[in-house]
Every structure is written in C-alpha cells, then in structure tokens.
PDB file of C-alpha atoms in Angstrom:
ATOM      1  CA  MET B   1      27.392 -34.032  -6.285  1.00 52.00           C
ATOM      2  CA  ARG B   2      27.842 -33.950  -2.504  1.00 56.00           C
ATOM      3  CA  ALA B   3      29.385 -30.504  -2.757  1.00 57.00           C
ATOM      4  CA  ARG B   4      26.385 -29.255  -4.717  1.00 59.00           C
ATOM      5  CA  THR B   5      23.953 -30.700  -2.163  1.00 58.00           C
ATOM      6  CA  GLY B   6      25.928 -29.085   0.612  1.00 54.00           C
ATOM      7  CA  PHE B   7      25.884 -25.757  -1.188  1.00 48.00           C
ATOM      8  CA  VAL B   8      22.104 -25.916  -1.690  1.00 51.00           C
ATOM      9  CA  ALA B   9      21.578 -26.836   1.965  1.00 50.00           C
ATOM     10  CA  ALA B  10      23.821 -23.990   3.119  1.00 48.00           C
ATOM     11  CA  ALA B  11      22.034 -21.518   0.860  1.00 49.00           C
ATOM     12  CA  LEU B  12      18.647 -22.684   2.151  1.00 48.00           C
ATOM     13  CA  LEU B  13      19.821 -22.416   5.736  1.00 46.00           C
ATOM     14  CA  LEU B  14      21.089 -18.898   5.082  1.00 46.00           C
ATOM     15  CA  VAL B  15      17.723 -17.840   3.659  1.00 49.00           C
ATOM     16  CA  LEU B  16      15.645 -19.482   6.374  1.00 50.00           C
ATOM     17  CA  SER B  17      17.837 -18.230   9.216  1.00 52.00           C
ATOM     18  CA  GLY B  18      16.791 -14.693   8.330  1.00 69.00           C
ATOM     19  CA  CYS B  19      13.102 -15.531   8.595  1.00 75.00           C
ATOM     20  CA  ALA B  20      10.788 -14.970  11.527  1.00 76.00           C
ATOM     21  CA  THR B  21       9.855 -18.019  13.588  1.00 78.00           C
ATOM     22  CA  GLY B  22       7.295 -18.536  16.304  1.00 81.00           C
ATOM     23  CA  ALA B  23       3.544 -18.665  16.706  1.00 86.00           C
ATOM     24  CA  LYS B  24       1.513 -18.222  13.539  1.00 88.00           C
ATOM     25  CA  TYR B  25      -1.102 -15.516  13.085  1.00 88.00           C
ATOM     26  CA  THR B  26      -3.886 -18.109  13.231  1.00 87.00           C
ATOM     27  CA  GLU B  27      -2.611 -19.211  16.646  1.00 88.00           C
ATOM     28  CA  VAL B  28      -2.212 -15.774  18.210  1.00 88.00           C
ATOM     29  CA  ALA B  29      -4.924 -13.677  16.516  1.00 86.00           C
ATOM     30  CA  SER B  30      -7.506 -14.424  19.225  1.00 88.00           C
ATOM     31  CA  THR B  31      -5.023 -13.721  22.025  1.00 90.00           C
ATOM     32  CA  LEU B  32      -3.826 -10.320  20.845  1.00 90.00           C
ATOM     33  CA  PRO B  33      -4.690  -7.462  23.227  1.00 92.00           C
ATOM     34  CA  PRO B  34      -7.944  -5.677  22.395  1.00 93.00           C
ATOM     35  CA  LEU B  35      -7.671  -2.330  20.667  1.00 94.00           C
ATOM     36  CA  ALA B  36      -8.516   0.684  22.832  1.00 95.00           C
ATOM     37  CA  PRO B  37     -11.477   2.614  21.348  1.00 93.00           C
ATOM     38  CA  SER B  38      -9.399   5.783  21.030  1.00 96.00           C
ATOM     39  CA  GLN B  39      -6.615   4.043  19.093  1.00 97.00           C
ATOM     40  CA  GLY B  40      -6.059   2.459  15.714  1.00 97.00           C
ATOM     41  CA  ARG B  41      -3.908  -0.600  14.986  1.00 97.00           C
ATOM     42  CA  ILE B  42      -1.333  -0.877  12.213  1.00 97.00           C
ATOM     43  CA  TYR B  43      -0.051  -4.301  11.207  1.00 97.00           C
ATOM     44  CA  PHE B  44       3.222  -4.730   9.337  1.00 96.00           C
ATOM     45  CA  TYR B  45       4.047  -7.976   7.572  1.00 96.00           C
ATOM     46  CA  ARG B  46       6.416  -9.367   5.005  1.00 95.00           C
ATOM     47  CA  PRO B  47       5.085 -12.522   3.330  1.00 93.00           C
ATOM     48  CA  SER B  48       8.056 -13.326   1.097  1.00 84.00           C
ATOM     49  CA  ALA B  49      11.476 -14.746   1.981  1.00 77.00           C
ATOM     50  CA  PHE B  50      12.884 -13.532  -1.330  1.00 78.00           C
ATOM     51  CA  GLY B  51      15.817 -11.223  -0.631  1.00 74.00           C
ATOM     52  CA  ALA B  52      15.834 -12.342   3.009  1.00 76.00           C
ATOM     53  CA  ALA B  53      19.148 -10.621   3.655  1.00 76.00           C
ATOM     54  CA  VAL B  54      17.492  -7.245   3.018  1.00 80.00           C
ATOM     55  CA  GLN B  55      15.804  -6.324   6.295  1.00 84.00           C
ATOM     56  CA  PRO B  56      15.697  -2.533   6.594  1.00 88.00           C
ATOM     57  CA  ASP B  57      14.240  -0.655   9.528  1.00 91.00           C
ATOM     58  CA  ILE B  58      10.564   0.172   9.232  1.00 94.00           C
ATOM     59  CA  ASN B  59       9.735   3.670  10.442  1.00 95.00           C
ATOM     60  CA  LEU B  60       6.339   5.076  11.286  1.00 97.00           C
ATOM     61  CA  ASN B  61       6.335   8.884  11.243  1.00 97.00           C
ATOM     62  CA  SER B  62      10.147   8.748  11.509  1.00 94.00           C
ATOM     63  CA  GLN B  63      10.105   6.454  14.556  1.00 95.00           C
ATOM     64  CA  LYS B  64      11.447   2.924  14.206  1.00 94.00           C
ATOM     65  CA  VAL B  65       8.793   0.305  14.886  1.00 95.00           C
ATOM     66  CA  GLY B  66      10.589  -2.823  13.656  1.00 93.00           C
ATOM     67  CA  THR B  67      12.334  -4.341  10.670  1.00 91.00           C
ATOM     68  CA  ALA B  68      11.187  -6.014   7.466  1.00 90.00           C
ATOM     69  CA  LYS B  69      11.681  -9.564   8.717  1.00 89.00           C
ATOM     70  CA  PRO B  70      10.615 -12.192   6.169  1.00 93.00           C
ATOM     71  CA  HIS B  71       7.624 -14.385   7.094  1.00 93.00           C
ATOM     72  CA  GLY B  72       6.932 -12.223  10.141  1.00 94.00           C
ATOM     73  CA  PHE B  73       4.326  -9.738  11.324  1.00 95.00           C
ATOM     74  CA  TYR B  74       3.875  -7.298  14.182  1.00 95.00           C
ATOM     75  CA  PHE B  75       1.585  -4.413  15.045  1.00 96.00           C
ATOM     76  CA  VAL B  76       1.527  -1.072  16.821  1.00 96.00           C
ATOM     77  CA  ASP B  77      -1.401   0.859  18.283  1.00 97.00           C
ATOM     78  CA  ARG B  78      -1.469   4.565  17.569  1.00 97.00           C
ATOM     79  CA  PRO B  79      -3.837   7.527  17.991  1.00 98.00           C
ATOM     80  CA  PRO B  80      -5.875   8.577  14.959  1.00 98.00           C
ATOM     81  CA  GLY B  81      -4.119  10.788  12.455  1.00 98.00           C
ATOM     82  CA  ASN B  82      -1.948  10.827   9.387  1.00 98.00           C
ATOM     83  CA  TYR B  83       0.857   8.309   9.094  1.00 98.00           C
ATOM     84  CA  GLU B  84       3.906   7.797   6.920  1.00 97.00           C
ATOM     85  CA  VAL B  85       5.725   4.472   6.670  1.00 97.00           C
ATOM     86  CA  THR B  86       9.251   4.458   5.320  1.00 95.00           C
ATOM     87  CA  ALA B  87      11.638   1.644   4.531  1.00 89.00           C
ATOM     88  CA  ALA B  88      15.106   2.719   3.502  1.00 79.00           C
ATOM     89  CA  THR B  89      17.397   0.533   1.437  1.00 76.00           C
ATOM     90  CA  GLU B  90      19.176   2.034  -1.564  1.00 73.00           C
ATOM     91  CA  THR B  91      16.164   4.335  -1.974  1.00 78.00           C
ATOM     92  CA  GLU B  92      13.463   5.379   0.451  1.00 84.00           C
ATOM     93  CA  LYS B  93       9.932   4.366  -0.441  1.00 86.00           C
ATOM     94  CA  LYS B  94       7.118   5.995   1.533  1.00 94.00           C
ATOM     95  CA  LEU B  95       3.510   5.036   2.142  1.00 97.00           C
ATOM     96  CA  THR B  96       1.037   7.581   3.492  1.00 98.00           C
ATOM     97  CA  PHE B  97      -2.380   6.786   4.939  1.00 98.00           C
ATOM     98  CA  THR B  98      -4.888   7.885   7.554  1.00 98.00           C
ATOM     99  CA  LEU B  99      -5.824   6.057  10.732  1.00 98.00           C
ATOM    100  CA  GLU B 100      -9.172   6.363  12.501  1.00 96.00           C
ATOM    101  CA  PRO B 101     -10.211   5.287  15.999  1.00 96.00           C
ATOM    102  CA  GLY B 102     -10.869   1.549  16.115  1.00 96.00           C
ATOM    103  CA  GLN B 103      -9.509   1.078  12.608  1.00 96.00           C
ATOM    104  CA  GLU B 104      -7.083  -1.657  11.609  1.00 96.00           C
ATOM    105  CA  ARG B 105      -4.596  -0.981   8.832  1.00 97.00           C
ATOM    106  CA  PHE B 106      -2.426  -3.575   7.136  1.00 97.00           C
ATOM    107  CA  VAL B 107       0.925  -2.691   5.602  1.00 97.00           C
ATOM    108  CA  ARG B 108       2.526  -5.349   3.425  1.00 96.00           C
ATOM    109  CA  LEU B 109       6.293  -5.046   3.007  1.00 95.00           C
ATOM    110  CA  ARG B 110       6.949  -6.174  -0.534  1.00 92.00           C
ATOM    111  CA  ILE B 111      10.452  -6.749  -1.829  1.00 87.00           C
ATOM    112  CA  ALA B 112      11.284  -5.452  -5.287  1.00 82.00           C
ATOM    113  CA  MET B 113      14.456  -5.668  -7.306  1.00 72.00           C
ATOM    114  CA  GLY B 114      16.800  -2.718  -6.981  1.00 66.00           C
ATOM    115  CA  VAL B 115      19.978  -1.730  -8.789  1.00 62.00           C
ATOM    116  CA  LEU B 116      22.380  -3.128  -6.211  1.00 65.00           C
ATOM    117  CA  VAL B 117      20.139  -4.600  -3.526  1.00 68.00           C
ATOM    118  CA  GLY B 118      16.444  -5.331  -3.200  1.00 78.00           C
ATOM    119  CA  ARG B 119      14.210  -2.601  -1.889  1.00 84.00           C
ATOM    120  CA  ILE B 120      11.192  -2.805   0.367  1.00 90.00           C
ATOM    121  CA  ILE B 121       7.947  -1.243  -0.832  1.00 91.00           C
ATOM    122  CA  PRO B 122       5.316  -0.647   1.865  1.00 95.00           C
ATOM    123  CA  GLU B 123       1.801  -1.212   0.508  1.00 95.00           C
ATOM    124  CA  LEU B 124      -1.609  -0.650   2.087  1.00 97.00           C
ATOM    125  CA  VAL B 125      -3.670  -3.833   1.826  1.00 96.00           C
ATOM    126  CA  ASP B 126      -7.346  -4.717   2.370  1.00 94.00           C
ATOM    127  CA  LYS B 127      -8.076  -6.612   5.581  1.00 94.00           C
ATOM    128  CA  ALA B 128      -9.406  -9.647   3.693  1.00 93.00           C
ATOM    129  CA  GLN B 129      -6.292  -9.908   1.548  1.00 94.00           C
ATOM    130  CA  ALA B 130      -3.991  -9.273   4.503  1.00 95.00           C
ATOM    131  CA  GLU B 131      -5.589 -11.954   6.675  1.00 94.00           C
ATOM    132  CA  LYS B 132      -5.070 -14.514   3.913  1.00 94.00           C
ATOM    133  CA  GLU B 133      -1.381 -13.642   3.737  1.00 95.00           C
ATOM    134  CA  LEU B 134      -0.940 -13.312   7.487  1.00 95.00           C
ATOM    135  CA  SER B 135      -2.256 -16.797   8.257  1.00 93.00           C
ATOM    136  CA  SER B 136       1.094 -18.485   7.634  1.00 90.00           C
ATOM    137  CA  LEU B 137       3.299 -15.743   9.117  1.00 94.00           C
ATOM    138  CA  SER B 138       4.943 -15.698  12.537  1.00 93.00           C
ATOM    139  CA  PHE B 139       4.203 -13.148  15.217  1.00 92.00           C
ATOM    140  CA  ILE B 140       7.137 -10.949  16.238  1.00 90.00           C
ATOM    141  CA  ALA B 141       6.196  -9.960  19.770  1.00 82.00           C
ATOM    142  CA  GLU B 142       9.105  -7.570  20.248  1.00 81.00           C
ATOM    143  CA  PRO B 143       9.889  -6.100  16.835  1.00 85.00           C
ATOM    144  CA  LEU B 144      12.352  -3.550  18.222  1.00 79.00           C
ATOM    145  CA  LYS B 145      14.677  -6.200  19.680  1.00 73.00           C
TER     146      LYS B 145
ATOM    147  CA  MET Z   1      32.216  -9.825 -28.772  1.00 50.00           C
ATOM    148  CA  ARG Z   2      29.792 -11.991 -26.866  1.00 59.00           C
ATOM    149  CA  LEU Z   3      31.093 -10.577 -23.594  1.00 58.00           C
ATOM    150  CA  ALA Z   4      30.621  -7.028 -24.899  1.00 63.00           C
ATOM    151  CA  SER Z   5      27.040  -7.859 -25.867  1.00 68.00           C
ATOM    152  CA  LEU Z   6      26.340  -9.264 -22.416  1.00 65.00           C
ATOM    153  CA  ALA Z   7      27.900  -6.227 -20.773  1.00 65.00           C
ATOM    154  CA  SER Z   8      25.788  -3.835 -22.854  1.00 63.00           C
ATOM    155  CA  ARG Z   9      22.648  -5.778 -21.950  1.00 64.00           C
ATOM    156  CA  LEU Z  10      23.592  -5.587 -18.298  1.00 55.00           C
ATOM    157  CA  VAL Z  11      24.035  -1.828 -18.587  1.00 54.00           C
ATOM    158  CA  ILE Z  12      20.576  -1.515 -20.185  1.00 54.00           C
ATOM    159  CA  VAL Z  13      18.971  -3.595 -17.419  1.00 52.00           C
ATOM    160  CA  LEU Z  14      20.723  -1.591 -14.706  1.00 51.00           C
ATOM    161  CA  ALA Z  15      19.736   1.661 -16.386  1.00 50.00           C
ATOM    162  CA  ALA Z  16      16.103   0.510 -16.539  1.00 49.00           C
ATOM    163  CA  LEU Z  17      16.182  -0.454 -12.872  1.00 50.00           C
ATOM    164  CA  GLY Z  18      17.833   2.821 -12.015  1.00 49.00           C
ATOM    165  CA  THR Z  19      15.162   4.737 -13.900  1.00 48.00           C
ATOM    166  CA  ALA Z  20      12.427   2.794 -12.122  1.00 49.00           C
ATOM    167  CA  ALA Z  21      14.035   3.617  -8.795  1.00 52.00           C
ATOM    168  CA  CYS Z  22      13.893   7.303  -9.632  1.00 60.00           C
ATOM    169  CA  ALA Z  23      10.244   7.415 -10.784  1.00 73.00           C
ATOM    170  CA  PRO Z  24       8.801  10.862 -10.116  1.00 84.00           C
ATOM    171  CA  ASP Z  25       6.150  11.122  -7.466  1.00 86.00           C
ATOM    172  CA  VAL Z  26       2.474  11.543  -8.220  1.00 90.00           C
ATOM    173  CA  LEU Z  27       1.743  15.014  -9.589  1.00 88.00           C
ATOM    174  CA  ARG Z  28      -0.557  16.828  -7.174  1.00 92.00           C
ATOM    175  CA  ARG Z  29      -1.681  20.223  -6.015  1.00 95.00           C
ATOM    176  CA  PRO Z  30      -3.202  21.411  -2.737  1.00 97.00           C
ATOM    177  CA  THR Z  31      -6.970  21.362  -2.575  1.00 97.00           C
ATOM    178  CA  GLN Z  32      -9.768  21.944  -0.081  1.00 96.00           C
ATOM    179  CA  LEU Z  33     -12.167  19.174   0.950  1.00 96.00           C
ATOM    180  CA  THR Z  34     -15.540  20.196   2.306  1.00 95.00           C
ATOM    181  CA  THR Z  35     -17.033  17.199   4.070  1.00 93.00           C
ATOM    182  CA  VAL Z  36     -20.697  16.207   3.888  1.00 88.00           C
ATOM    183  CA  SER Z  37     -22.675  14.075   6.301  1.00 79.00           C
ATOM    184  CA  ASP Z  38     -25.587  12.913   4.177  1.00 66.00           C
ATOM    185  CA  GLN Z  39     -28.152  10.643   5.809  1.00 72.00           C
ATOM    186  CA  PRO Z  40     -28.532   8.102   4.419  1.00 80.00           C
ATOM    187  CA  PRO Z  41     -24.983   8.074   3.042  1.00 87.00           C
ATOM    188  CA  VAL Z  42     -24.532   8.239  -0.723  1.00 91.00           C
ATOM    189  CA  ILE Z  43     -22.945   4.996  -1.958  1.00 94.00           C
ATOM    190  CA  ILE Z  44     -21.921   4.208  -5.512  1.00 96.00           C
ATOM    191  CA  GLU Z  45     -21.017   0.834  -7.007  1.00 96.00           C
ATOM    192  CA  VAL Z  46     -18.682   0.534  -9.982  1.00 95.00           C
ATOM    193  CA  MET Z  47     -20.366  -1.631 -12.638  1.00 95.00           C
ATOM    194  CA  ASP Z  48     -17.390  -2.042 -14.998  1.00 93.00           C
ATOM    195  CA  THR Z  49     -13.687  -2.073 -14.247  1.00 93.00           C
ATOM    196  CA  ALA Z  50     -11.935   1.101 -15.359  1.00 91.00           C
ATOM    197  CA  ILE Z  51      -8.253   1.896 -15.764  1.00 91.00           C
ATOM    198  CA  VAL Z  52      -7.211   5.435 -14.898  1.00 91.00           C
ATOM    199  CA  SER Z  53      -3.875   6.992 -15.812  1.00 88.00           C
ATOM    200  CA  LEU Z  54      -2.403   9.711 -13.671  1.00 88.00           C
ATOM    201  CA  GLU Z  55      -0.652  12.787 -15.023  1.00 82.00           C
ATOM    202  CA  ARG Z  56       2.417  11.340 -13.313  1.00 79.00           C
ATOM    203  CA  GLY Z  57       2.536   7.928 -11.654  1.00 76.00           C
ATOM    204  CA  PHE Z  58       1.371   4.403 -12.355  1.00 84.00           C
ATOM    205  CA  ARG Z  59      -2.020   3.514 -13.840  1.00 89.00           C
ATOM    206  CA  ARG Z  60      -4.696   2.477 -11.365  1.00 91.00           C
ATOM    207  CA  ARG Z  61      -7.495  -0.032 -11.702  1.00 93.00           C
ATOM    208  CA  ILE Z  62     -10.922   0.751 -10.311  1.00 94.00           C
ATOM    209  CA  PRO Z  63     -12.454  -2.696 -10.011  1.00 93.00           C
ATOM    210  CA  ARG Z  64     -15.967  -3.732 -10.931  1.00 95.00           C
ATOM    211  CA  GLY Z  65     -18.070  -4.282  -7.826  1.00 94.00           C
ATOM    212  CA  SER Z  66     -16.079  -1.855  -5.693  1.00 95.00           C
ATOM    213  CA  THR Z  67     -18.185   0.501  -3.601  1.00 96.00           C
ATOM    214  CA  TRP Z  68     -17.433   4.043  -2.570  1.00 96.00           C
ATOM    215  CA  THR Z  69     -19.113   6.447  -0.198  1.00 95.00           C
ATOM    216  CA  LEU Z  70     -19.431  10.186  -0.739  1.00 95.00           C
ATOM    217  CA  ILE Z  71     -17.509  12.056   1.936  1.00 95.00           C
ATOM    218  CA  GLY Z  72     -17.361  15.543   0.510  1.00 95.00           C
ATOM    219  CA  ARG Z  73     -16.609  17.885  -2.297  1.00 95.00           C
ATOM    220  CA  SER Z  74     -13.493  19.618  -3.529  1.00 97.00           C
ATOM    221  CA  PRO Z  75     -13.253  22.282  -6.243  1.00 97.00           C
ATOM    222  CA  GLU Z  76     -12.461  19.431  -8.658  1.00 95.00           C
ATOM    223  CA  GLY Z  77     -15.531  17.294  -7.946  1.00 96.00           C
ATOM    224  CA  GLN Z  78     -17.255  14.926  -5.526  1.00 95.00           C
ATOM    225  CA  VAL Z  79     -14.919  12.911  -3.313  1.00 97.00           C
ATOM    226  CA  PHE Z  80     -15.654   9.224  -2.638  1.00 97.00           C
ATOM    227  CA  ARG Z  81     -13.843   7.041  -0.119  1.00 96.00           C
ATOM    228  CA  PRO Z  82     -13.637   3.269  -0.733  1.00 96.00           C
ATOM    229  CA  VAL Z  83     -15.865   1.065   1.426  1.00 94.00           C
ATOM    230  CA  ASP Z  84     -14.250  -1.988   3.103  1.00 90.00           C
ATOM    231  CA  GLN Z  85     -11.180  -1.801   0.906  1.00 92.00           C
ATOM    232  CA  VAL Z  86      -8.140   0.371   0.420  1.00 96.00           C
ATOM    233  CA  PHE Z  87      -7.098   2.376  -2.598  1.00 96.00           C
ATOM    234  CA  THR Z  88      -3.721   3.949  -3.276  1.00 96.00           C
ATOM    235  CA  VAL Z  89      -1.925   5.793  -6.049  1.00 95.00           C
ATOM    236  CA  GLU Z  90       1.764   5.295  -6.666  1.00 93.00           C
ATOM    237  CA  GLY Z  91       4.665   7.174  -8.159  1.00 91.00           C
ATOM    238  CA  GLU Z  92       7.937   7.434  -6.321  1.00 89.00           C
ATOM    239  CA  HIS Z  93       5.874   6.862  -3.174  1.00 93.00           C
ATOM    240  CA  VAL Z  94       2.540   5.254  -2.331  1.00 94.00           C
ATOM    241  CA  HIS Z  95      -0.373   7.405  -1.141  1.00 96.00           C
ATOM    242  CA  GLU Z  96      -3.804   6.466   0.148  1.00 97.00           C
ATOM    243  CA  ALA Z  97      -6.305   7.999  -2.267  1.00 97.00           C
ATOM    244  CA  TYR Z  98     -10.014   8.657  -2.730  1.00 97.00           C
ATOM    245  CA  LEU Z  99     -11.880   8.918  -6.013  1.00 96.00           C
ATOM    246  CA  VAL Z 100     -12.847  12.347  -7.372  1.00 96.00           C
ATOM    247  CA  LEU Z 101     -15.758  12.351  -9.815  1.00 95.00           C
ATOM    248  CA  ASP Z 102     -17.405  15.036 -11.882  1.00 93.00           C
ATOM    249  CA  GLY Z 103     -20.678  13.304 -12.611  1.00 91.00           C
ATOM    250  CA  ASP Z 104     -19.544   9.884 -13.833  1.00 91.00           C
ATOM    251  CA  ARG Z 105     -16.141  11.088 -15.037  1.00 92.00           C
ATOM    252  CA  VAL Z 106     -12.972  10.390 -13.114  1.00 93.00           C
ATOM    253  CA  VAL Z 107     -11.138  13.683 -12.806  1.00 93.00           C
ATOM    254  CA  GLY Z 108      -8.490  12.444 -10.392  1.00 94.00           C
ATOM    255  CA  PHE Z 109      -7.825  11.427  -6.808  1.00 96.00           C
ATOM    256  CA  TYR Z 110      -7.882  13.102  -3.443  1.00 97.00           C
ATOM    257  CA  LEU Z 111      -4.910  12.310  -1.191  1.00 97.00           C
ATOM    258  CA  PRO Z 112      -6.184  12.647   2.404  1.00 97.00           C
ATOM    259  CA  VAL Z 113      -2.794  12.818   4.116  1.00 97.00           C
ATOM    260  CA  GLU Z 114      -1.353  15.372   1.709  1.00 97.00           C
ATOM    261  CA  ARG Z 115      -4.731  17.189   1.366  1.00 97.00           C
ATOM    262  CA  ALA Z 116      -4.014  17.341  -2.322  1.00 97.00           C
ATOM    263  CA  PHE Z 117      -5.599  16.571  -5.672  1.00 96.00           C
ATOM    264  CA  ALA Z 118      -3.826  14.276  -8.163  1.00 95.00           C
ATOM    265  CA  PRO Z 119      -5.296  14.816 -11.637  1.00 93.00           C
ATOM    266  CA  ALA Z 120      -6.089  11.969 -14.014  1.00 92.00           C
ATOM    267  CA  ARG Z 121      -4.321  12.099 -17.362  1.00 86.00           C
ATOM    268  CA  GLY Z 122      -6.340  13.363 -20.287  1.00 72.00           C
ATOM    269  CA  GLY Z 123      -8.590  15.566 -18.208  1.00 58.00           C
ATOM    270  CA  THR Z 124     -11.954  13.903 -17.783  1.00 53.00           C
ATOM    271  CA  ASP Z 125     -11.883  11.204 -20.444  1.00 67.00           C
ATOM    272  CA  THR Z 126     -12.462   8.240 -18.165  1.00 82.00           C
ATOM    273  CA  ARG Z 127     -16.123   7.616 -17.491  1.00 87.00           C
ATOM    274  CA  LEU Z 128     -17.207   5.190 -14.826  1.00 89.00           C
ATOM    275  CA  SER Z 129     -20.238   3.003 -15.142  1.00 90.00           C
ATOM    276  CA  ILE Z 130     -21.747   3.496 -11.694  1.00 91.00           C
ATOM    277  CA  ARG Z 131     -24.931   2.709  -9.829  1.00 91.00           C
ATOM    278  CA  ARG Z 132     -26.076   4.691  -6.838  1.00 86.00           C
ATOM    279  CA  ARG Z 133     -27.432   2.577  -4.028  1.00 78.00           C
ATOM    280  CA  GLU Z 134     -28.706   2.798  -0.483  1.00 63.00           C
ATOM    281  CA  ARG Z 135     -26.474   1.407   2.193  1.00 58.00           C
TER     282      ARG Z 135
END
C-alpha cells in the first residue's frame, strides 16, 4: 500500500516538475509591455500537462522561440507578414498564418498521441477562447532559457 | 492465443496511429486574390452551421452566427475573411484559411500564406444560409 502511494506521488512529482511555474496570466496580463504599432504579437501556450515529458522546441519561421512547456505561455513581437510555426517530435506539424500590425495571435500547443511519443500540434485559436485557457497558465518570461 | 490477439490489436492501433501521422496535406493550387476595399464593408453572417469536406484534409465546421467580411475575389469566387475569430483547414499541417463562395455555395478556401485555393469536396454542393448585413 505504502509502495503504491509512493509510486503515485513520484509519478505526480515527475509530471508536475516538467510544468511551468510562476505568475499566472491574470496576474501579469496588465503588466506586459505594450505592443508597438508596427508589430504584431504571437502568444504560445500549452494548457495540458498530459505528456509533460514531451517538450519539443517551438520554431517560428525556422527560428527557435521557446519550448512546449506544459501549463506555460510566452509571447514574441514580430513585424507583419506570413508566419510558420513548427513543433518537431516524431513528425513535424506546421501551422501557417498571417500577422498584421497591432494584431494579437494565439497559438495553442496541443498534445496528441503519436506512434512512439506524443506529438505537439500548433493550433490557431480565437482570442476569447485563448484568454479563457491562458488564465490559469504561468508566464515564461525567458522562453529561450 | 490471447497474447497473439492482443499483439494483433496492438499492431492495428499502431498502424492506425501511423497512418494518422502521415495524413496528406490539404490539396491546393496557386491562385490570385484581387482585393477589394468596399465602403461600407460587405459582411455576411452564417445562419445555419455547415460542414464542409475538403478534397484532401479534415472536414471543417462553419458555425452558425459566424461573420465574415469580403476582402476580394479569386478566379474561384468571392473571398471572405472571418471577423473576430480564426479559421483554419487541416491535413498534414494546419493553415489559416478564408472562405471562398460562389453565390451562397462554398467552393473552397483561400490560404493567405500559401496564396492558394483548397477546393471543397464535391464541387459546389455545400450551400450556406447567409445574411448580408451592414457593419
């Protein structure tokens, strides 16, 4: 019985240790730097801790901007244009979208079952839906660290 | 025997997952968008939810109450961008997409990044119940 409890606790610790911690979106949203009029802002977030061990790099137009950290979010400001988000696990899933000046885009990093490991699927989400999901997530101030 | 049955089931599940992982991307072809700047802008509202199948890729739902603004025309039809929402089509990858209508019929989707047209399956069978409205 004690061994089983210990196993469950260890498993839980393992899952949670891979999750983002820190200030929640609701606490930092009003303190985030304002968006320059010539730029757009792209948020990345992963609401689920399922498959927490799978944390691939997230690339924006082939440049790493962070990882798919469970329960975390971060953002980057970029000039208007066409963008491609990729997350490589056993396969590479791409998301393409446009960005306009002053526009905010929200990319949800959803985990899906793969053959050997889970895979991350980047999805474009409405602001209203994203803000609901972001409210309980932790801000990753330095996603490249 | 039981072990063999379990093993064969596992193979089927893995094969299904493997197939899903290798889904072909959305079928598309290059197209030319000519933008319009109508004043006041032309807005349409979808009155009934419609499900649209792509020639290749997953089915997409166009929800009741969603609004779309006319941004231009391509050789395939009028191109509408969603208002205050996002819309994507998905095959192997996920692409932002706009609605392409010929009258009230959904002929496919315009992919702004790829500057391409993704045709709906079955030609122009899907009709949308729409209402034009002023913004």
